[in-house]
mmCIF file of C-alpha atoms in Angstrom:
data_model
loop_
_atom_site.group_PDB
_atom_site.id
_atom_site.type_symbol
_atom_site.label_atom_id
_atom_site.label_comp_id
_atom_site.label_asym_id
_atom_site.label_seq_id
_atom_site.Cartn_x
_atom_site.Cartn_y
_atom_site.Cartn_z
ATOM 1 C CA MET A 1 20.021 44.257 4.761
ATOM 2 C CA VAL A 2 20.076 40.927 2.977
ATOM 3 C CA SER A 3 17.212 38.608 3.966
ATOM 4 C CA ARG A 4 18.052 35.006 4.709
ATOM 5 C CA VAL A 5 16.469 32.187 2.744
ATOM 6 C CA ARG A 6 14.199 30.155 5.010
ATOM 7 C CA VAL A 7 15.036 26.461 4.837
ATOM 8 C CA PRO A 8 12.025 24.135 5.328
ATOM 9 C CA ALA A 9 11.915 22.596 8.809
ATOM 10 C CA VAL A 10 12.030 19.054 7.444
ATOM 11 C CA LEU A 11 15.461 19.771 5.917
ATOM 12 C CA ARG A 12 16.742 21.453 9.092
ATOM 13 C CA GLU A 13 15.526 18.757 11.461
ATOM 14 C CA GLU A 14 15.952 15.511 9.499
ATOM 15 C CA PRO A 15 19.583 14.785 8.480
ATOM 16 C CA GLN A 16 18.724 11.422 6.882
ATOM 17 C CA TYR A 17 15.965 12.989 4.817
ATOM 18 C CA ARG A 18 18.440 15.674 3.686
ATOM 19 C CA LEU A 19 20.539 12.904 2.146
ATOM 20 C CA LEU A 20 17.525 11.201 0.574
ATOM 21 C CA PHE A 21 16.078 14.449 -0.770
ATOM 22 C CA GLY A 22 19.451 15.696 -1.973
ATOM 23 C CA SER A 23 19.994 12.450 -3.849
ATOM 24 C CA GLN A 24 16.783 13.030 -5.768
ATOM 25 C CA VAL A 25 16.791 16.740 -6.628
ATOM 26 C CA LEU A 26 19.292 16.549 -9.491
ATOM 27 C CA SER A 27 18.111 13.072 -10.501
ATOM 28 C CA ILE A 28 14.539 14.313 -10.964
ATOM 29 C CA LEU A 29 15.824 17.187 -13.073
ATOM 30 C CA GLY A 30 17.838 14.746 -15.175
ATOM 31 C CA ASP A 31 14.766 12.559 -15.658
ATOM 32 C CA ARG A 32 12.788 15.541 -16.910
ATOM 33 C CA VAL A 33 15.586 16.433 -19.316
ATOM 34 C CA THR A 34 15.634 12.878 -20.665
ATOM 35 C CA SER A 35 11.852 12.724 -21.097
ATOM 36 C CA VAL A 36 12.068 15.773 -23.376
ATOM 37 C CA VAL A 37 15.199 14.703 -25.263
ATOM 38 C CA LEU A 38 14.554 10.984 -25.851
ATOM 39 C CA PRO A 39 12.147 11.436 -28.806
ATOM 40 C CA PHE A 40 14.623 13.788 -30.463
ATOM 41 C CA ALA A 41 17.416 11.304 -29.846
ATOM 42 C CA VAL A 42 15.418 8.706 -31.783
ATOM 43 C CA LEU A 43 14.759 11.167 -34.589
ATOM 44 C CA SER A 44 18.441 12.156 -34.700
ATOM 45 C CA VAL A 45 19.459 8.581 -35.590
ATOM 46 C CA GLY A 46 16.972 8.307 -38.450
ATOM 47 C CA GLY A 47 13.851 7.151 -36.608
ATOM 48 C CA GLY A 48 10.341 8.381 -37.307
ATOM 49 C CA VAL A 49 7.065 8.548 -35.414
ATOM 50 C CA GLY A 50 6.808 4.760 -35.248
ATOM 51 C CA GLU A 51 10.302 4.414 -33.833
ATOM 52 C CA VAL A 52 9.620 7.132 -31.243
ATOM 53 C CA ALA A 53 6.532 5.194 -30.125
ATOM 54 C CA LEU A 54 8.563 1.966 -30.046
ATOM 55 C CA VAL A 55 11.252 3.410 -27.767
ATOM 56 C CA SER A 56 8.614 4.981 -25.509
ATOM 57 C CA ALA A 57 6.804 1.647 -25.201
ATOM 58 C CA ALA A 58 10.103 -0.129 -24.551
ATOM 59 C CA GLN A 59 10.692 2.105 -21.537
ATOM 60 C CA PHE A 60 7.120 1.876 -20.206
ATOM 61 C CA LEU A 61 6.356 -1.844 -20.565
ATOM 62 C CA PRO A 62 9.020 -3.133 -18.129
ATOM 63 C CA PHE A 63 7.767 -0.627 -15.551
ATOM 64 C CA ALA A 64 4.197 -1.880 -15.910
ATOM 65 C CA ILE A 65 5.204 -5.554 -15.857
ATOM 66 C CA LEU A 66 7.606 -5.282 -12.920
ATOM 67 C CA ALA A 67 5.688 -2.831 -10.693
ATOM 68 C CA LEU A 68 4.079 -5.509 -8.496
ATOM 69 C CA PRO A 69 7.123 -7.812 -8.221
ATOM 70 C CA ALA A 70 9.263 -4.769 -7.420
ATOM 71 C CA GLY A 71 6.927 -3.901 -4.543
ATOM 72 C CA VAL A 72 7.293 -7.422 -3.131
ATOM 73 C CA TRP A 73 11.084 -7.290 -3.253
ATOM 74 C CA ALA A 74 11.152 -3.787 -1.769
ATOM 75 C CA ASP A 75 9.282 -5.141 1.274
ATOM 76 C CA ARG A 76 11.604 -8.165 1.529
ATOM 77 C CA LEU A 77 15.013 -6.581 0.898
ATOM 78 C CA ASP A 78 17.022 -3.548 2.003
ATOM 79 C CA ARG A 79 15.287 -0.628 0.288
ATOM 80 C CA LYS A 80 18.370 1.579 0.344
ATOM 81 C CA ARG A 81 20.329 -1.038 -1.580
ATOM 82 C CA ILE A 82 17.519 -1.297 -4.117
ATOM 83 C CA LEU A 83 17.693 2.483 -4.692
ATOM 84 C CA ILE A 84 21.463 2.368 -5.144
ATOM 85 C CA ALA A 85 21.275 -0.603 -7.509
ATOM 86 C CA SER A 86 18.540 1.093 -9.540
ATOM 87 C CA ASP A 87 20.571 4.294 -9.787
ATOM 88 C CA LEU A 88 23.691 2.391 -10.864
ATOM 89 C CA VAL A 89 21.799 0.558 -13.608
ATOM 90 C CA ARG A 90 20.266 3.795 -14.877
ATOM 91 C CA LEU A 91 23.676 5.481 -14.685
ATOM 92 C CA VAL A 92 25.090 2.813 -17.016
ATOM 93 C CA THR A 93 22.148 3.016 -19.447
ATOM 94 C CA GLN A 94 22.313 6.802 -19.739
ATOM 95 C CA LEU A 95 26.096 6.848 -19.973
ATOM 96 C CA THR A 96 25.955 4.246 -22.736
ATOM 97 C CA ALA A 97 23.152 5.994 -24.626
ATOM 98 C CA GLY A 98 24.859 9.372 -24.329
ATOM 99 C CA SER A 99 28.203 8.002 -25.489
ATOM 100 C CA LEU A 100 26.643 6.232 -28.486
ATOM 101 C CA LEU A 101 24.798 9.395 -29.500
ATOM 102 C CA VAL A 102 27.787 11.704 -29.076
ATOM 103 C CA THR A 103 30.079 9.410 -31.082
ATOM 104 C CA GLY A 104 27.492 8.845 -33.816
ATOM 105 C CA HIS A 105 27.185 5.090 -33.274
ATOM 106 C CA ALA A 106 23.628 4.984 -31.866
ATOM 107 C CA ALA A 107 20.774 3.189 -33.599
ATOM 108 C CA VAL A 108 17.092 2.900 -32.767
ATOM 109 C CA GLY A 109 17.621 -0.653 -31.521
ATOM 110 C CA HIS A 110 20.271 0.519 -29.063
ATOM 111 C CA LEU A 111 18.014 3.232 -27.690
ATOM 112 C CA ALA A 112 15.035 0.864 -27.369
ATOM 113 C CA LEU A 113 17.083 -1.749 -25.502
ATOM 114 C CA LEU A 114 18.600 0.836 -23.154
ATOM 115 C CA ALA A 115 15.170 2.402 -22.568
ATOM 116 C CA ALA A 116 13.807 -1.024 -21.582
ATOM 117 C CA VAL A 117 16.620 -1.574 -19.071
ATOM 118 C CA TYR A 118 16.062 1.946 -17.719
ATOM 119 C CA GLY A 119 12.334 1.290 -17.302
ATOM 120 C CA ALA A 120 12.994 -1.974 -15.466
ATOM 121 C CA ALA A 121 15.346 -0.263 -13.015
ATOM 122 C CA ASP A 122 12.856 2.565 -12.533
ATOM 123 C CA ALA A 123 10.145 0.029 -11.633
ATOM 124 C CA PHE A 124 12.224 -1.138 -8.667
ATOM 125 C CA PHE A 125 13.122 2.378 -7.576
ATOM 126 C CA ALA A 126 9.582 3.762 -7.188
ATOM 127 C CA PRO A 127 8.069 1.428 -4.540
ATOM 128 C CA ALA A 128 11.374 1.187 -2.664
ATOM 129 C CA PHE A 129 11.554 4.973 -2.382
ATOM 130 C CA THR A 130 7.959 5.243 -1.127
ATOM 131 C CA GLY A 131 8.675 2.627 1.523
ATOM 132 C CA LEU A 132 12.000 4.155 2.539
ATOM 133 C CA LEU A 133 10.963 7.791 2.937
ATOM 134 C CA PRO A 134 9.002 7.382 6.231
ATOM 135 C CA SER A 135 12.070 5.827 7.859
ATOM 136 C CA THR A 136 14.050 9.044 7.337
ATOM 137 C CA VAL A 137 11.650 11.473 9.053
ATOM 138 C CA SER A 138 9.556 11.779 12.190
ATOM 139 C CA SER A 139 5.764 11.511 11.880
ATOM 140 C CA LEU A 140 5.567 15.289 12.294
ATOM 141 C CA ASN A 141 7.602 15.837 9.141
ATOM 142 C CA LEU A 142 6.148 13.104 6.919
ATOM 143 C CA GLN A 143 3.707 15.323 5.002
ATOM 144 C CA PRO A 144 6.242 18.160 4.530
ATOM 145 C CA ALA A 145 8.739 15.564 3.270
ATOM 146 C CA ASN A 146 6.277 14.412 0.615
ATOM 147 C CA ALA A 147 5.375 18.006 -0.245
ATOM 148 C CA LEU A 148 9.032 18.955 -0.643
ATOM 149 C CA ARG A 149 9.609 15.986 -2.918
ATOM 150 C CA GLY A 150 6.535 17.053 -4.901
ATOM 151 C CA LEU A 151 8.002 20.546 -5.133
ATOM 152 C CA SER A 152 11.164 19.109 -6.684
ATOM 153 C CA PHE A 153 9.025 17.355 -9.311
ATOM 154 C CA SER A 154 7.106 20.581 -9.989
ATOM 155 C CA VAL A 155 10.233 22.692 -10.364
ATOM 156 C CA GLY A 156 11.856 19.971 -12.456
ATOM 157 C CA ALA A 157 8.869 19.962 -14.797
ATOM 158 C CA ILE A 158 9.418 23.679 -15.408
ATOM 159 C CA VAL A 159 13.228 23.813 -15.508
ATOM 160 C CA GLY A 160 13.821 20.434 -17.176
ATOM 161 C CA PRO A 161 12.502 21.307 -20.651
ATOM 162 C CA LEU A 162 14.434 24.592 -20.631
ATOM 163 C CA LEU A 163 17.658 22.856 -19.625
ATOM 164 C CA ALA A 164 17.045 20.136 -22.207
ATOM 165 C CA GLY A 165 16.755 22.750 -24.919
ATOM 166 C CA LEU A 166 19.980 24.422 -23.832
ATOM 167 C CA LEU A 167 21.880 21.123 -23.720
ATOM 168 C CA VAL A 168 20.639 20.092 -27.153
ATOM 169 C CA ALA A 169 21.315 23.507 -28.696
ATOM 170 C CA PHE A 170 24.658 24.366 -27.139
ATOM 171 C CA ALA A 171 26.248 21.302 -25.509
ATOM 172 C CA GLY A 172 26.269 18.685 -28.242
ATOM 173 C CA GLY A 173 22.724 17.515 -28.881
ATOM 174 C CA PRO A 174 20.641 14.747 -27.266
ATOM 175 C CA GLY A 175 23.759 12.787 -26.321
ATOM 176 C CA ALA A 176 24.959 15.572 -24.047
ATOM 177 C CA ALA A 177 21.580 15.629 -22.308
ATOM 178 C CA MET A 178 21.803 11.865 -21.695
ATOM 179 C CA LEU A 179 25.303 12.277 -20.235
ATOM 180 C CA PHE A 180 23.979 15.004 -17.945
ATOM 181 C CA ASP A 181 21.331 12.583 -16.679
ATOM 182 C CA ALA A 182 24.033 9.969 -16.070
ATOM 183 C CA GLY A 183 25.918 12.503 -13.957
ATOM 184 C CA THR A 184 22.860 13.098 -11.778
ATOM 185 C CA PHE A 185 22.805 9.397 -10.876
ATOM 186 C CA VAL A 186 26.419 9.647 -9.715
ATOM 187 C CA VAL A 187 25.394 12.391 -7.280
ATOM 188 C CA SER A 188 22.424 10.324 -6.142
ATOM 189 C CA VAL A 189 24.537 7.266 -5.340
ATOM 190 C CA VAL A 190 27.123 9.339 -3.469
ATOM 191 C CA LEU A 191 24.401 10.733 -1.189
ATOM 192 C CA LEU A 192 22.543 7.432 -0.738
ATOM 193 C CA VAL A 193 25.574 5.428 0.428
ATOM 194 C CA PRO A 194 25.892 7.152 3.869
ATOM 195 C CA LEU A 195 22.096 7.136 4.412
ATOM 196 C CA ARG A 196 21.030 5.319 7.604
ATOM 197 C CA PRO A 197 17.232 4.874 7.495
ATOM 198 C CA ARG A 198 15.840 4.178 10.939
ATOM 199 C CA ILE A 199 13.123 1.560 10.377
ATOM 200 C CA VAL A 200 14.778 -0.289 7.508
ATOM 201 C CA ASP A 201 17.866 -0.991 9.621
ATOM 202 C CA ALA A 202 15.678 -2.539 12.297
ATOM 203 C CA ILE A 203 13.844 -4.771 9.818
ATOM 204 C CA VAL A 204 16.989 -6.027 8.128
ATOM 205 C CA SER A 205 18.826 -6.696 11.389
ATOM 206 C CA ASP A 206 15.884 -8.616 12.867
ATOM 207 C CA GLU A 207 15.708 -10.876 9.790
ATOM 208 C CA ASP A 208 11.945 -11.185 9.970
ATOM 209 C CA PRO A 209 11.209 -14.696 8.666
ATOM 210 C CA ILE A 210 8.117 -13.493 6.840
ATOM 211 C CA ALA A 211 10.238 -10.991 4.955
ATOM 212 C CA THR A 212 12.999 -13.461 4.067
ATOM 213 C CA THR A 213 11.488 -16.935 3.554
ATOM 214 C CA ASP A 214 7.909 -16.571 2.355
ATOM 215 C CA HIS A 215 7.165 -17.651 -1.152
ATOM 216 C CA PHE A 216 7.072 -14.771 -3.626
ATOM 217 C CA TRP A 217 3.448 -15.332 -4.597
ATOM 218 C CA ARG A 218 2.331 -15.504 -1.004
ATOM 219 C CA SER A 219 4.012 -12.149 -0.393
ATOM 220 C CA LEU A 220 2.210 -10.724 -3.411
ATOM 221 C CA ARG A 221 -1.145 -11.992 -2.100
ATOM 222 C CA GLN A 222 -0.379 -10.513 1.308
ATOM 223 C CA GLY A 223 0.148 -7.139 -0.343
ATOM 224 C CA TRP A 224 -3.240 -7.407 -2.066
ATOM 225 C CA SER A 225 -4.815 -8.360 1.282
ATOM 226 C CA GLU A 226 -3.453 -5.131 2.763
ATOM 227 C CA VAL A 227 -5.161 -3.242 -0.091
ATOM 228 C CA ARG A 228 -8.563 -4.932 -0.075
ATOM 229 C CA SER A 229 -8.858 -4.892 3.725
ATOM 230 C CA ARG A 230 -8.985 -1.073 3.650
ATOM 231 C CA SER A 231 -11.950 0.431 1.823
ATOM 232 C CA TRP A 232 -10.270 3.838 1.700
ATOM 233 C CA VAL A 233 -7.322 2.361 -0.227
ATOM 234 C CA LEU A 234 -9.583 0.550 -2.705
ATOM 235 C CA ALA A 235 -11.711 3.645 -3.221
ATOM 236 C CA PHE A 236 -8.764 5.945 -3.815
ATOM 237 C CA LEU A 237 -6.995 3.487 -6.111
ATOM 238 C CA SER A 238 -10.178 3.414 -8.217
ATOM 239 C CA GLY A 239 -10.354 7.192 -8.319
ATOM 240 C CA MET A 240 -6.697 7.549 -9.268
ATOM 241 C CA ALA A 241 -7.043 4.921 -12.005
ATOM 242 C CA VAL A 242 -9.956 6.806 -13.583
ATOM 243 C CA TYR A 243 -8.119 10.123 -13.288
ATOM 244 C CA HIS A 244 -5.053 8.711 -15.058
ATOM 245 C CA ALA A 245 -7.005 6.801 -17.730
ATOM 246 C CA VAL A 246 -9.809 9.276 -18.465
ATOM 247 C CA VAL A 247 -8.763 12.795 -17.404
ATOM 248 C CA LEU A 248 -5.001 12.876 -18.006
ATOM 249 C CA PRO A 249 -5.310 12.110 -21.750
ATOM 250 C CA ALA A 250 -6.634 15.670 -21.978
ATOM 251 C CA VAL A 251 -3.058 16.717 -21.198
ATOM 252 C CA PHE A 252 -1.182 14.052 -23.159
ATOM 253 C CA VAL A 253 -3.378 13.677 -26.254
ATOM 254 C CA VAL A 254 -6.229 16.153 -26.743
ATOM 255 C CA GLY A 255 -4.699 19.319 -25.320
ATOM 256 C CA PRO A 256 -1.814 19.567 -27.794
ATOM 257 C CA VAL A 257 -4.275 18.990 -30.653
ATOM 258 C CA ILE A 258 -6.431 21.909 -29.486
ATOM 259 C CA ALA A 259 -3.347 24.090 -29.067
ATOM 260 C CA GLN A 260 -2.266 23.277 -32.614
ATOM 261 C CA THR A 261 -5.662 23.674 -34.304
ATOM 262 C CA GLU A 262 -7.332 26.448 -32.288
ATOM 263 C CA MET A 263 -4.505 28.486 -30.730
ATOM 264 C CA HIS A 264 -0.886 29.130 -31.657
ATOM 265 C CA GLY A 265 0.570 25.660 -31.421
ATOM 266 C CA ALA A 266 3.502 24.874 -29.158
ATOM 267 C CA ARG A 267 3.755 28.456 -27.863
ATOM 268 C CA SER A 268 0.196 28.342 -26.553
ATOM 269 C CA TRP A 269 0.663 24.891 -25.064
ATOM 270 C CA ALA A 270 3.812 26.113 -23.307
ATOM 271 C CA VAL A 271 1.748 28.874 -21.643
ATOM 272 C CA VAL A 272 -0.871 26.346 -20.506
ATOM 273 C CA SER A 273 1.798 23.956 -19.206
ATOM 274 C CA ALA A 274 3.552 26.765 -17.354
ATOM 275 C CA GLY A 275 0.287 27.677 -15.642
ATOM 276 C CA PHE A 276 -0.136 24.100 -14.462
ATOM 277 C CA GLY A 277 3.475 23.946 -13.280
ATOM 278 C CA ALA A 278 3.087 27.174 -11.310
ATOM 279 C CA GLY A 279 -0.032 25.759 -9.654
ATOM 280 C CA CYS A 280 1.861 22.628 -8.641
ATOM 281 C CA VAL A 281 4.578 24.752 -7.027
ATOM 282 C CA LEU A 282 1.976 26.771 -5.096
ATOM 283 C CA GLY A 283 0.271 23.578 -3.946
ATOM 284 C CA ASP A 284 3.543 22.057 -2.772
ATOM 285 C CA LEU A 285 4.343 25.210 -0.791
ATOM 286 C CA LEU A 286 0.846 25.122 0.746
ATOM 287 C CA PHE A 287 1.223 21.564 1.990
ATOM 288 C CA LEU A 288 4.679 22.201 3.355
ATOM 289 C CA ALA A 289 2.917 24.311 5.993
ATOM 290 C CA TRP A 290 -0.718 23.105 6.252
ATOM 291 C CA ARG A 291 -1.531 19.736 7.814
ATOM 292 C CA PRO A 292 -5.291 19.175 7.411
ATOM 293 C CA THR A 293 -7.017 17.217 10.169
ATOM 294 C CA HIS A 294 -8.385 14.683 7.667
ATOM 295 C CA ALA A 295 -5.722 14.421 4.986
ATOM 296 C CA LEU A 296 -7.513 11.906 2.759
ATOM 297 C CA ARG A 297 -10.765 13.868 2.890
ATOM 298 C CA VAL A 298 -8.924 16.922 1.551
ATOM 299 C CA ALA A 299 -7.141 14.733 -1.012
ATOM 300 C CA SER A 300 -10.482 13.427 -2.313
ATOM 301 C CA LEU A 301 -11.830 16.974 -2.668
ATOM 302 C CA MET A 302 -8.630 17.942 -4.460
ATOM 303 C CA LEU A 303 -9.200 14.973 -6.793
ATOM 304 C CA VAL A 304 -12.594 16.462 -7.669
ATOM 305 C CA GLY A 305 -10.845 19.696 -8.646
ATOM 306 C CA ALA A 306 -8.136 17.837 -10.569
ATOM 307 C CA SER A 307 -10.813 15.996 -12.564
ATOM 308 C CA CYS A 308 -11.913 19.329 -14.053
ATOM 309 C CA GLN A 309 -8.708 19.501 -16.094
ATOM 310 C CA ALA A 310 -10.277 18.132 -19.275
ATOM 311 C CA ALA A 311 -13.067 20.718 -19.134
ATOM 312 C CA PHE A 312 -10.526 23.469 -18.413
ATOM 313 C CA ILE A 313 -8.506 22.579 -21.517
ATOM 314 C CA GLY A 314 -11.644 22.501 -23.663
ATOM 315 C CA SER A 315 -13.078 25.724 -22.225
ATOM 316 C CA GLY A 316 -12.121 27.847 -25.232
ATOM 317 C CA PHE A 317 -10.799 30.666 -23.043
ATOM 318 C CA GLY A 318 -7.545 30.979 -24.963
ATOM 319 C CA PRO A 319 -4.059 30.061 -23.715
ATOM 320 C CA TRP A 320 -3.886 32.579 -20.868
ATOM 321 C CA GLY A 321 -7.394 31.858 -19.615
ATOM 322 C CA ILE A 322 -6.795 28.111 -19.743
ATOM 323 C CA ALA A 323 -3.423 28.620 -18.030
ATOM 324 C CA ALA A 324 -5.194 30.416 -15.155
ATOM 325 C CA LEU A 325 -7.599 27.479 -14.781
ATOM 326 C CA GLU A 326 -4.719 25.020 -15.026
ATOM 327 C CA LEU A 327 -2.997 26.881 -12.190
ATOM 328 C CA LEU A 328 -5.935 25.887 -9.981
ATOM 329 C CA ALA A 329 -5.751 22.360 -11.347
ATOM 330 C CA GLY A 330 -2.050 22.200 -10.491
ATOM 331 C CA VAL A 331 -2.771 23.039 -6.843
ATOM 332 C CA CYS A 332 -5.393 20.278 -6.762
ATOM 333 C CA VAL A 333 -3.240 17.661 -8.492
ATOM 334 C CA THR A 334 -0.189 18.106 -6.273
ATOM 335 C CA GLY A 335 -2.406 18.248 -3.177
ATOM 336 C CA THR A 336 -4.066 14.985 -4.164
ATOM 337 C CA PHE A 337 -0.773 13.163 -4.639
ATOM 338 C CA THR A 338 0.941 14.588 -1.535
ATOM 339 C CA LEU A 339 -1.916 13.788 0.850
ATOM 340 C CA TRP A 340 -2.621 10.383 -0.714
ATOM 341 C CA GLU A 341 1.004 9.262 -0.391
ATOM 342 C CA THR A 342 1.180 10.663 3.139
ATOM 343 C CA SER A 343 -1.985 8.755 4.115
ATOM 344 C CA LEU A 344 -0.501 5.505 2.807
ATOM 345 C CA GLN A 345 2.726 6.078 4.723
ATOM 346 C CA GLU A 346 0.878 6.969 7.938
ATOM 347 C CA HIS A 347 -1.477 3.974 7.938
ATOM 348 C CA ILE A 348 0.062 1.076 5.985
ATOM 349 C CA PRO A 349 2.483 -1.092 8.021
ATOM 350 C CA ASP A 350 6.077 -0.586 6.972
ATOM 351 C CA ARG A 351 6.434 -4.290 6.149
ATOM 352 C CA SER A 352 3.782 -3.919 3.399
ATOM 353 C CA LEU A 353 4.141 -0.306 2.299
ATOM 354 C CA SER A 354 6.146 -0.932 -0.875
ATOM 355 C CA ARG A 355 3.754 -3.651 -2.037
ATOM 356 C CA VAL A 356 0.715 -1.420 -1.516
ATOM 357 C CA SER A 357 2.429 1.485 -3.284
ATOM 358 C CA SER A 358 3.225 -0.811 -6.219
ATOM 359 C CA TYR A 359 -0.512 -1.367 -6.717
ATOM 360 C CA ASP A 360 -0.834 2.409 -6.723
ATOM 361 C CA TYR A 361 1.818 2.756 -9.446
ATOM 362 C CA LEU A 362 0.221 -0.031 -11.500
ATOM 363 C CA THR A 363 -3.303 1.428 -11.354
ATOM 364 C CA SER A 364 -2.099 4.950 -12.151
ATOM 365 C CA ALA A 365 0.897 4.960 -14.501
ATOM 366 C CA GLY A 366 -0.104 1.532 -15.752
ATOM 367 C CA VAL A 367 -3.382 2.703 -17.293
ATOM 368 C CA ILE A 368 -2.136 5.885 -18.979
ATOM 369 C CA PRO A 369 -1.211 4.310 -22.365
ATOM 370 C CA LEU A 370 -4.555 2.501 -22.601
ATOM 371 C CA GLY A 371 -6.380 5.714 -21.716
ATOM 372 C CA ASN A 372 -4.441 7.668 -24.332
ATOM 373 C CA VAL A 373 -5.411 5.197 -27.049
ATOM 374 C CA VAL A 374 -9.096 5.027 -26.069
ATOM 375 C CA VAL A 375 -9.522 8.775 -25.620
ATOM 376 C CA GLY A 376 -7.717 9.445 -28.883
ATOM 377 C CA ALA A 377 -10.143 7.150 -30.705
ATOM 378 C CA VAL A 378 -13.194 8.665 -28.985
ATOM 379 C CA SER A 379 -12.034 12.206 -29.754
ATOM 380 C CA ALA A 380 -11.604 11.327 -33.408
ATOM 381 C CA SER A 381 -15.124 9.888 -33.437
ATOM 382 C CA VAL A 382 -17.190 12.502 -31.535
ATOM 383 C CA GLY A 383 -14.913 15.566 -31.636
ATOM 384 C CA VAL A 384 -12.356 16.865 -29.167
ATOM 385 C CA HIS A 385 -14.574 19.296 -27.272
ATOM 386 C CA GLN A 386 -17.368 16.813 -26.683
ATOM 387 C CA ALA A 387 -14.805 14.226 -25.625
ATOM 388 C CA LEU A 388 -13.261 16.665 -23.139
ATOM 389 C CA VAL A 389 -16.643 17.366 -21.564
ATOM 390 C CA TRP A 390 -17.334 13.675 -21.064
ATOM 391 C CA MET A 391 -13.823 13.069 -19.757
ATOM 392 C CA SER A 392 -14.380 15.573 -16.965
ATOM 393 C CA VAL A 393 -17.942 14.341 -16.303
ATOM 394 C CA VAL A 394 -16.715 10.776 -15.814
ATOM 395 C CA GLY A 395 -13.763 11.931 -13.723
ATOM 396 C CA LEU A 396 -15.931 14.176 -11.550
ATOM 397 C CA LEU A 397 -18.530 11.470 -10.914
ATOM 398 C CA VAL A 398 -15.907 8.957 -9.844
ATOM 399 C CA ALA A 399 -14.006 11.513 -7.726
ATOM 400 C CA ALA A 400 -17.243 12.542 -6.004
ATOM 401 C CA GLY A 401 -17.920 8.869 -5.333
ATOM 402 C CA VAL A 402 -14.487 8.513 -3.743
ATOM 403 C CA ALA A 403 -15.102 11.588 -1.579
ATOM 404 C CA SER A 404 -18.412 10.131 -0.386
ATOM 405 C CA VAL A 405 -16.875 6.915 0.982
ATOM 406 C CA PRO A 406 -17.085 7.122 4.805
ATOM 407 C CA ALA A 407 -13.652 5.560 5.296
ATOM 408 C CA VAL A 408 -12.154 8.251 3.060
ATOM 409 C CA ARG A 409 -13.964 11.113 4.784
ATOM 410 C CA HIS A 410 -13.186 9.991 8.333
ATOM 411 C CA LEU A 411 -9.669 8.551 8.055
ATOM 412 C CA PRO A 412 -7.686 10.235 10.866
ATOM 413 C CA ARG A 413 -4.085 11.346 10.716
ATOM 414 C CA GLY A 414 -1.341 8.952 11.772
ATOM 415 C CA ALA A 415 -0.131 8.795 15.342
ATOM 416 C CA ALA A 416 1.431 11.933 16.808
ATOM 417 C CA VAL A 417 0.786 14.092 13.754
ATOM 418 C CA PRO A 418 -0.435 17.583 14.758
ATOM 419 C CA THR A 419 -3.085 19.106 12.542
ATOM 420 C CA GLY A 420 -4.493 22.494 11.793
#
């Protein structure tokens, strides 16, 4: 007897979320493919380490600069249209980059310019998506919707590098991988067009004067007022900023160095990364089913566990031992992000949600490059293992501070959300 695959309730019960989620599954996979392939695309056209760094910075800087303005516009305009416009722009950039690479006409300047346009479009997509998602599900299904999206990121992080390698090796090199990513944006747009988000339609049709006539800077200040008026938001933003600036460089900078110098290089790092990816998948599956009574309290405790990552990587237990520890870290990391985003969506008014989420993106992704540079310099000065210890100590102290904030510990669930 063949057993039937059990479809998550949020996909069975929420037809609008099915469209939104379906639009993102392939797109996320394409993004992961591109993140692996882009450095090799630069190298394939004669670039070196400096040019790889240049193209990476070209993609990141527009995201960092536009994150806050994008949040303002996502609260003022139709979020679905912003997603479609962002996907269309990224479709054109990837199609152009892929075509130039396949035909042999690409240069580093082309790739840097296209990466900058891609990063700008991505900056508008992120806060608009966070604000749109709650309008496609009931309050009961909000956390599972975030967990399922997290699961797509986790699976993409595992499958994406493998698919990237296959496309580069057998389908025509980095250009073919870029064209694949362009195709995923076509699918995304096709599924987004018929989407009818419940709350967004109401806001647009009412033509709220605050949303349509207020000065841009006033709207930006209003978003900051929503942040600073809630101590739990301020506390968690601080904790996430420290995690991204102090702890994550263990993954981006120091970890690969340890794998190269003390283990077996890329093979060992692949084992460690796979352990983390498996933990993320397990965490996403856990939060598809479990709705804790105090979501942000659990998220803060998960942040404490996530802050141990630097110490895990520097533990000296070998690739398989570190991978086992990173599996636990993966559960904590995905739990932190799922419950934090769910808490924002349950408690921040829809009219301000994209602006508040843009501060989240700025204080998390925005600090990663600075953290990488600082931690790299500190590691070179005091040694990688000592640096890793202090990275986790700082992260743990700040995460414990976040968990001790009364507003974080006692924040209830949103209206009509059953818990267990």
